[in-house]
Amino acid sequence: MTIDTARMVQMANAIRALSMDAVQAANSGHPGMPMGMADAAAVLWSEYLRHDPKAPDWADRDRFVLSAGHGSMLIYSLLHLAGYEQPTIEDIRNFRQIGSPCAGHPENFLLPGVECTTGPLGQGLAMAVGMAIAERHLNSAFGNALVDHKTWVIAGDGCLMEGINHEAIGIAGHLKLGRMNVLWDDNNITIDGSTDLSTSEDIKARYEATGWHVTTCNGHDFDDIRRALDEAQADERPSLIACKTVIGKGAPTKQGTSATHGAPLGDEEIAAAREVLGWDAKPFEIPEQVYADWRAKNADHAKARDEWQDRLNASGQRKEFERRMAGDLPESFSLDNYIQKLMAEPQKVATRKASEMALAQINGKLTETIGGSADLTGSNNTKAGGIGPLTADDYSGRYIYYGIREFGMAAAMNGMALHGGVIPYGGTFLVFTDYCRAAIRLSALQQTRAIYVMTHDSIGLGEDGPTHQPIEHVQSLRMIPNLLVMRPADVVETAECWEIALREKDRPTVLALTRQGLPQLRNAPDETDMCSKGAYRLKKSSNAHKVTLVASGSEVHVALECAERLEKEGIGASVVSMVCTQLFDEQSADYRADMIPANTLRVSVEAGTTFGWERYTGTDGLNIGIDRFGASAPAGDLFKKFGLTADDIVPQIMNKLPN
Amino acid sequence: MTIDTARMVQMANAIRALSMDAVQAANSGHPGMPMGMADAAAVLWSEYLRHDPKAPDWADRDRFVLSAGHGSMLIYSLLHLAGYEQPTIEDIRNFRQIGSPCAGHPENFLLPGVECTTGPLGQGLAMAVGMAIAERHLNSAFGNALVDHKTWVIAGDGCLMEGINHEAIGIAGHLKLGRMNVLWDDNNITIDGSTDLSTSEDIKARYEATGWHVTTCNGHDFDDIRRALDEAQADERPSLIACKTVIGKGAPTKQGTSATHGAPLGDEEIAAAREVLGWDAKPFEIPEQVYADWRAKNADHAKARDEWQDRLNASGQRKEFERRMAGDLPESFSLDNYIQKLMAEPQKVATRKASEMALAQINGKLTETIGGSADLTGSNNTKAGGIGPLTADDYSGRYIYYGIREFGMAAAMNGMALHGGVIPYGGTFLVFTDYCRAAIRLSALQQTRAIYVMTHDSIGLGEDGPTHQPIEHVQSLRMIPNLLVMRPADVVETAECWEIALREKDRPTVLALTRQGLPQLRNAPDETDMCSKGAYRLKKSSNAHKVTLVASGSEVHVALECAERLEKEGIGASVVSMVCTQLFDEQSADYRADMIPANTLRVSVEAGTTFGWERYTGTDGLNIGIDRFGASAPAGDLFKKFGLTADDIVPQIMNKLPN
């Protein structure tokens, strides 16, 4: 049963009215997109979407992503009209005001029903790819009875023009994610004006070339929209539905122009739009009939969820399913035995290799990890523990060959983490965080447990040269709020960092790992869990304490060598391993002052920019690092060239010490 | 006349031999690509490329870009064999060793003939788009007699899979850059193995959908390569030439596999390859006949350049052409009069608007600027001074509608700057530097004069919320070596920053500009050129100097207000405008100590991360900033919420001062 067209028109007009009124009240925002896509969204949400407004966190709900996040009033309208507890009309009235869950762009942490934070263009669609992967993977583990939902996306021209779109649809096409359907708001308008200004692309042909099913509909004709959605659902490939729309549909003089894109329509135009639309309700008032029509199927939705709940209750997999969707690790999970074994048999390995060793343990103990690499599997050492590839033929695999698509990988990881039930990790070279930095930032903002395995973390990668050698990367990633950047110094710290990263449910982690081998620095069986405070004293001073060396990763053993030489000269020197500045900054002032005492000469040693290290050394300390681009040569030669050896550092310390 | 096939085979084998031997000697590198593309490259370089090995900087040479930069031995072989002064055989012997111009990846600043630094995949091709734009634009200004060359690219699967490829070919297709031809090393192999692992895309169909001409050839059949290159040259669209090749061609047991991609072949395989190839010269020895064949056309090349030089000498545009290609500004160029006018009539404008005002002057005085925006023209205020669009129908335009392609824009800007003759600038929101950070880094590494107009530089953008509000961006960009990050405080500083950026021939600049209006802080006609030292004292203390406020951009006027209130309490407070930390760090220790005296309470004020500001304030100073994500609300509310007003800051300063 579908609602008759006249009432459907009003359902769509309710979106238009809320959108133009909220943007006007806020005196900022984007009315054009919600008004243009109101008809398609009304059909999708009232007739196709599997969800239960009373239970926004229902595990088997369809995922809906508004990739064109600037059209946020569309999703706020949909959630409100469909009967979600939030946003209220009051929330919508306060669109874009401080404290309102109706932020300028949709934020997953502010509003249930918002599956992900969108606005940075292209990333919503790319995260949806990750959600669709997670759905198929969990389906392979838990069956149709528990996991059987779709992923829907509304995207604009901007989402499709961004480079990440190429990467995202490449992954989706290759993995044949047929339950993913993208409604493209095909309105020929961008901020600068007509799309003709900047593009001549045949988008549909491009999607077809990438393994997608493509169909077109009149985005203002309900029956045609239904026909297209049916077709998309029937096709086994992911689908692009080009909805031909008029941006700002309903605004009599401005519709079809970029004037509706990102600015209030103005009182006069809004009044005229009310006339055209036949919408006589006051701002922020919705007629009862419209509410009733929007919520007509909610009883059915609740019933579907009840039936699903019954199936879950009856399932032998219930506990495991609930644990995984809650994001909890198994109570038995621990790397202690493994770490004790390392203590017993110290070894020199690169931390990327140490990460592989940790992963062999982790992937054996946890079923929820999904690994991958952007075409550097053998270099990132990300395939471990016997996990097999996740492919279009076998979604039960736990390793994704992402191809040379760093940004697409990172966004997909965000989508998987947001979907829940899986813990994604993925690798590339640390320097190529620059290619996916916008997605790493969204991991942090969205509070996702995405774990980035970033290897070749300094000039230690050697011959590949400056394009491949991180200089500013570790430090600049440390500046992203809510992101943990860990740079372990040896095989033991690497294991500890992995365990911390896995236990951080609401924070992403970047693991910065070496290409080159590093000696094991710890072997005391009772000294475990040292990394959780972010930094700890690896070596006390023997003589009177004069110098504190603070180092991370591959420079910690260099710092230890410096300290030993200083001690031989009668100068007491301690060494602190700075594994994670963010965790260290969260410790008490006493702990921090005890670790790095201000009355000693404080020396930082890190093979990267020195900028920012003054926080830990003061401006009267010594900052050993690299404040220029790297060079191409064997790693050992580079450490000498850039003065990162004890031979280079110790004399500088001696010079700096008061006589 | 083409050289007979048997001798052509040896010309190509010379590339193979040098590549496998150099990688073996270095014990690191990528032999597979140079060996696979040796035949196509030999045809291109010996028969098609317009260049003169004796004059690598000839302005009207074809540009050749090895986008698959890991195959660097290909270009080193080509340059050497073709008779360039560098690299010598000794340089090639020292491939990937310290001091050799034959770095792991090709570096434009180490070796003439290397047009750009490649290695970060996808960017070479995207920079070539910029070179091809510059060529057509200069052609429109100087005519066929002076500017009439092509742009050639060799790219691999990685270059085509990266997201930036979508953006780059979208721009090239839209602008109908028919003189750009890309040879795709279509070998079905990536590092992880077969391309089937990660992609199912019909690449040729995608290029066709994007407005490209596409042809295919057997990459090991000289005649077929010639046929394809002829076809590409004849077509008015940009061309993709899919060269079907065998990676590592010639290595008897490893060719066609990923084993040849990124590791030495081993002595045994190399010996066997010599047999297969019929190459009996010793490592790093090239038979005289092979040299002679490679250089057979060099006299013709020299003649072509001589004829071009004659045309230039005879041209009335000679001085202007030479000036522009040298990258010098006209001697008369100055913004002094404009700045004096500002001094006379102070005004409150956003610095993005101030940038537009400066650009109106600049674009009127200079002919070489080419502006643009990634679909935010009206927000970035980048279109100024009456410049018109550069389009497929009119390459003389000076404004590019880049579309929603930040990364593609930045890479194209690098390509234009590297080509020479133009000064590119382009805009987006500052937060979206994350989308093009990898290209900004390459601007810095390659020493290009690319000017990034990054607006909406803090929470001051207001309602769009945390996805659009830079927090870590300004500071994290400051960490990139050789990049100038300027955050001007008012309309005068903005003009000064623009002039500095234009005069920096070998450094890129990021201008961080506000959305919101800022009061003009300077109006003393004799105080000009204050920004060139990076930071300067905007206000001296009246009372005994106790406090030094260091602020940037939109927080400078807040710092001034704080200082005024402190003075009223009898506390002497100076204010330093920190326009550009990089330039400030280059000043003498005396100057720096004088600006920010250590015996005062040093207070930093910037609406972004505080991390790193300790360099200027010490750890006993006060760092006012934002160490979390932003929020959606009107700007004024946000400055209050985040404590960036004098009301919030002054009490903290008072508390911190010793009694």
XYZ file of C-alpha atoms in Angstrom, chain A residues 26-30 95-100 102-107 109 117-123 157-167 170-171 173-176 190-193 195-203 205-206 208-211 373-379 389 399 401-407 431-432 434-438 441-442 444-446 463-473 475-482 515 581 585 602 609-619 623 626-634 637-638 641, chain B residues 26-30 95-100 102-107 109 117-123 157-167 170-171 173-176 190-193 195-203 205-206 208-211 373-379 389 399 401-407 431-432 434-438 441-442 444-446 463-473 475-482 515 581 585 602 609-619 623 626-634 637-638 641:
272
model
C 19.470 30.361 11.464
C 20.258 32.857 8.742
C 22.678 30.287 7.367
C 22.541 26.856 5.812
C 21.683 25.016 2.617
C 19.286 24.636 13.810
C 22.954 25.714 13.798
C 22.718 27.300 17.243
C 24.904 26.394 20.169
C 23.749 23.232 21.951
C 21.304 22.088 19.281
C 20.865 19.987 14.633
C 24.368 21.171 13.820
C 25.378 22.773 10.542
C 26.383 19.372 9.277
C 25.051 16.072 10.656
C 27.136 14.763 13.561
C 27.747 11.905 18.142
C 29.356 12.749 10.301
C 29.246 14.196 6.830
C 30.101 17.475 5.202
C 33.625 16.872 3.956
C 32.467 15.868 0.500
C 32.734 12.356 -0.829
C 33.430 10.766 2.509
C 27.636 16.369 -7.476
C 30.398 17.321 -5.062
C 30.524 13.819 -3.587
C 30.886 12.393 -7.072
C 33.509 14.862 -8.246
C 35.892 14.351 -5.317
C 38.748 11.936 -5.904
C 37.660 9.694 -3.075
C 34.559 8.839 -5.084
C 36.712 7.007 -7.599
C 38.354 5.004 -4.847
C 36.093 1.079 -7.148
C 36.052 -0.877 -3.907
C 32.178 -2.350 -7.566
C 34.979 -4.838 -7.079
C 33.374 -6.332 -3.977
C 29.945 -6.362 -5.681
C 27.379 23.365 -7.663
C 28.295 26.346 -5.529
C 30.083 28.103 -8.354
C 27.114 27.660 -10.693
C 28.283 21.920 -13.393
C 29.214 22.849 -16.974
C 31.707 25.298 -15.510
C 33.946 22.527 -14.266
C 33.001 19.119 -15.617
C 32.165 17.375 -18.848
C 32.075 13.886 -17.414
C 29.504 11.220 -18.248
C 29.038 10.131 -14.653
C 29.221 5.766 -17.892
C 31.954 6.088 -15.297
C 29.108 1.501 -15.250
C 32.812 1.217 -16.061
C 33.428 0.612 -12.383
C 31.009 -2.295 -12.063
C 46.358 -2.490 3.236
C 46.418 -0.003 0.402
C 48.564 -2.280 -1.770
C 51.430 -2.594 0.685
C 50.531 -5.862 2.367
C 54.059 -7.219 2.415
C 55.483 -3.911 3.636
C 40.809 -12.313 1.743
C 41.537 -9.216 4.864
C 43.102 -5.791 -0.630
C 42.129 -2.142 -0.826
C 44.270 -1.391 -3.852
C 46.118 1.896 -4.172
C 43.320 3.751 -2.431
C 44.494 5.148 0.916
C 41.640 7.613 1.321
C 53.894 9.513 4.808
C 50.693 8.669 2.971
C 48.636 12.833 3.856
C 46.465 11.034 1.312
C 43.873 10.012 3.901
C 44.271 12.653 6.558
C 40.748 13.960 6.040
C 40.317 13.383 11.160
C 36.787 12.058 10.731
C 38.691 11.168 15.524
C 35.660 13.436 15.262
C 33.260 10.517 14.934
C 66.441 4.731 -0.143
C 62.936 5.728 -1.256
C 63.864 9.273 -0.309
C 62.079 12.444 0.780
C 58.714 11.780 -0.862
C 58.418 8.672 1.278
C 60.042 9.885 4.495
C 57.784 11.352 7.154
C 59.166 14.492 8.777
C 56.181 16.434 10.061
C 53.712 13.555 10.065
C 53.856 15.458 15.207
C 51.130 16.849 12.990
C 48.908 13.808 13.585
C 49.382 14.275 17.327
C 47.583 17.608 16.944
C 44.326 16.078 15.778
C 41.959 16.039 18.760
C 40.839 12.618 20.029
C 60.799 -0.395 8.536
C 51.822 12.143 23.823
C 49.136 14.663 28.505
C 65.467 17.833 28.978
C 60.252 17.822 13.152
C 61.381 19.361 16.427
C 58.462 21.787 16.368
C 56.243 21.116 19.367
C 58.735 19.167 21.444
C 59.315 22.281 23.532
C 56.143 21.261 25.401
C 58.176 18.475 27.010
C 61.668 19.956 27.077
C 61.019 23.627 27.711
C 62.747 26.199 25.545
C 65.501 19.198 20.608
C 64.962 16.820 11.482
C 63.619 20.161 10.326
C 64.052 19.690 6.605
C 63.074 17.117 4.030
C 64.879 13.783 4.063
C 67.100 12.248 1.411
C 67.600 9.048 -0.532
C 70.236 6.732 0.921
C 70.513 3.637 3.097
C 73.757 6.682 6.331
C 70.744 8.922 6.855
C 73.681 12.527 7.982
C 71.770 -0.362 -4.655
C 70.163 -3.520 -3.339
C 66.880 -1.643 -3.480
C 64.589 -0.156 -6.079
C 62.043 -1.031 -8.726
C 71.628 5.119 -7.556
C 69.922 5.606 -4.188
C 73.188 6.445 -2.416
C 73.842 9.615 -0.496
C 74.715 12.545 -2.754
C 73.702 10.923 -6.037
C 69.734 9.493 -8.921
C 67.574 9.395 -5.828
C 65.115 6.623 -5.060
C 62.406 8.666 -6.705
C 63.032 11.398 -9.291
C 63.571 14.808 -7.682
C 65.649 19.838 -7.632
C 59.182 15.079 -8.161
C 57.152 11.921 -8.372
C 56.602 8.884 -6.209
C 53.458 9.818 -4.298
C 51.191 8.067 -6.750
C 48.800 9.872 -9.026
C 50.355 13.267 -8.525
C 48.095 1.223 -12.335
C 48.699 2.940 -9.017
C 48.504 6.382 -10.595
C 45.207 5.456 -12.178
C 43.694 3.900 -9.058
C 44.360 6.861 -6.759
C 41.479 9.236 -6.237
C 43.419 12.165 -7.593
C 43.376 10.512 -11.001
C 39.633 11.070 -11.188
C 40.073 14.743 -10.385
C 38.265 15.381 -15.080
C 40.016 18.739 -15.349
C 38.956 16.253 -20.178
C 36.870 19.314 -19.430
C 39.584 21.686 -20.647
C 40.239 19.488 -23.702
C 50.558 -4.023 -8.387
C 52.690 -4.575 -5.305
C 50.175 -6.913 -3.728
C 49.961 -9.041 -6.896
C 45.265 -6.105 -10.204
C 42.377 -8.592 -9.965
C 42.914 -8.602 -6.223
C 41.630 -5.080 -5.866
C 39.964 -3.760 -8.997
C 37.399 -4.716 -11.603
C 37.298 -1.396 -13.341
C 37.188 -0.859 -17.096
C 39.777 1.909 -17.069
C 35.726 3.178 -20.463
C 36.246 5.454 -17.490
C 36.286 7.795 -22.364
C 33.481 8.801 -19.994
C 35.681 11.657 -18.852
C 36.254 13.105 -22.294
C 38.976 27.770 -6.577
C 37.698 24.291 -5.849
C 34.071 25.374 -6.237
C 34.173 28.071 -3.583
C 34.808 31.130 -5.719
C 32.365 33.362 -3.880
C 33.645 32.203 -0.496
C 37.576 32.007 -17.026
C 40.571 31.921 -13.747
C 36.768 26.704 -12.095
C 38.463 23.615 -10.692
C 35.254 21.999 -9.501
C 35.105 20.086 -6.237
C 38.643 18.818 -6.725
C 40.970 20.230 -4.056
C 43.739 17.692 -4.599
C 40.098 22.690 6.689
C 40.224 21.076 3.274
C 43.511 17.888 4.476
C 42.195 16.912 1.052
C 45.240 18.286 -0.752
C 47.938 18.133 1.881
C 49.980 15.634 -0.127
C 53.866 18.964 0.675
C 55.070 18.447 -2.894
C 57.271 22.618 -0.624
C 59.569 19.763 -1.610
C 59.662 20.849 -5.249
C 27.641 27.537 11.808
C 29.121 24.938 9.473
C 30.548 23.282 12.541
C 33.480 21.015 13.429
C 33.926 19.345 10.039
C 34.603 22.758 8.571
C 36.515 24.391 11.422
C 40.298 24.133 11.367
C 41.821 23.334 14.748
C 45.147 21.641 14.037
C 45.535 22.863 10.487
C 49.961 24.630 13.184
C 50.344 21.341 11.352
C 50.960 23.117 8.047
C 53.662 25.188 9.747
C 55.563 21.932 10.289
C 55.986 21.207 6.595
C 59.535 22.191 5.656
C 59.936 25.024 3.128
C 35.506 34.468 6.981
C 56.403 31.448 12.156
C 62.288 31.501 12.977
C 54.525 35.211 27.206
C 45.636 23.907 18.823
C 47.997 25.172 21.513
C 50.436 22.364 20.759
C 53.698 23.860 19.561
C 53.166 27.385 20.851
C 55.501 26.600 23.751
C 58.319 27.340 21.300
C 57.393 31.023 21.616
C 55.999 31.213 25.129
C 58.126 28.719 27.024
C 56.401 26.162 29.220
C 48.725 29.216 25.690
C 41.370 25.273 21.263
C 42.440 21.702 21.928
C 39.246 19.983 20.903
C 36.975 19.952 17.893
C 34.817 22.992 17.268
C 31.043 23.285 17.245
C 28.200 24.612 15.154
C 26.993 28.061 16.134
C 27.380 31.684 15.109
C 29.027 32.540 20.301
C 31.905 30.218 19.530
C 32.342 29.324 24.218
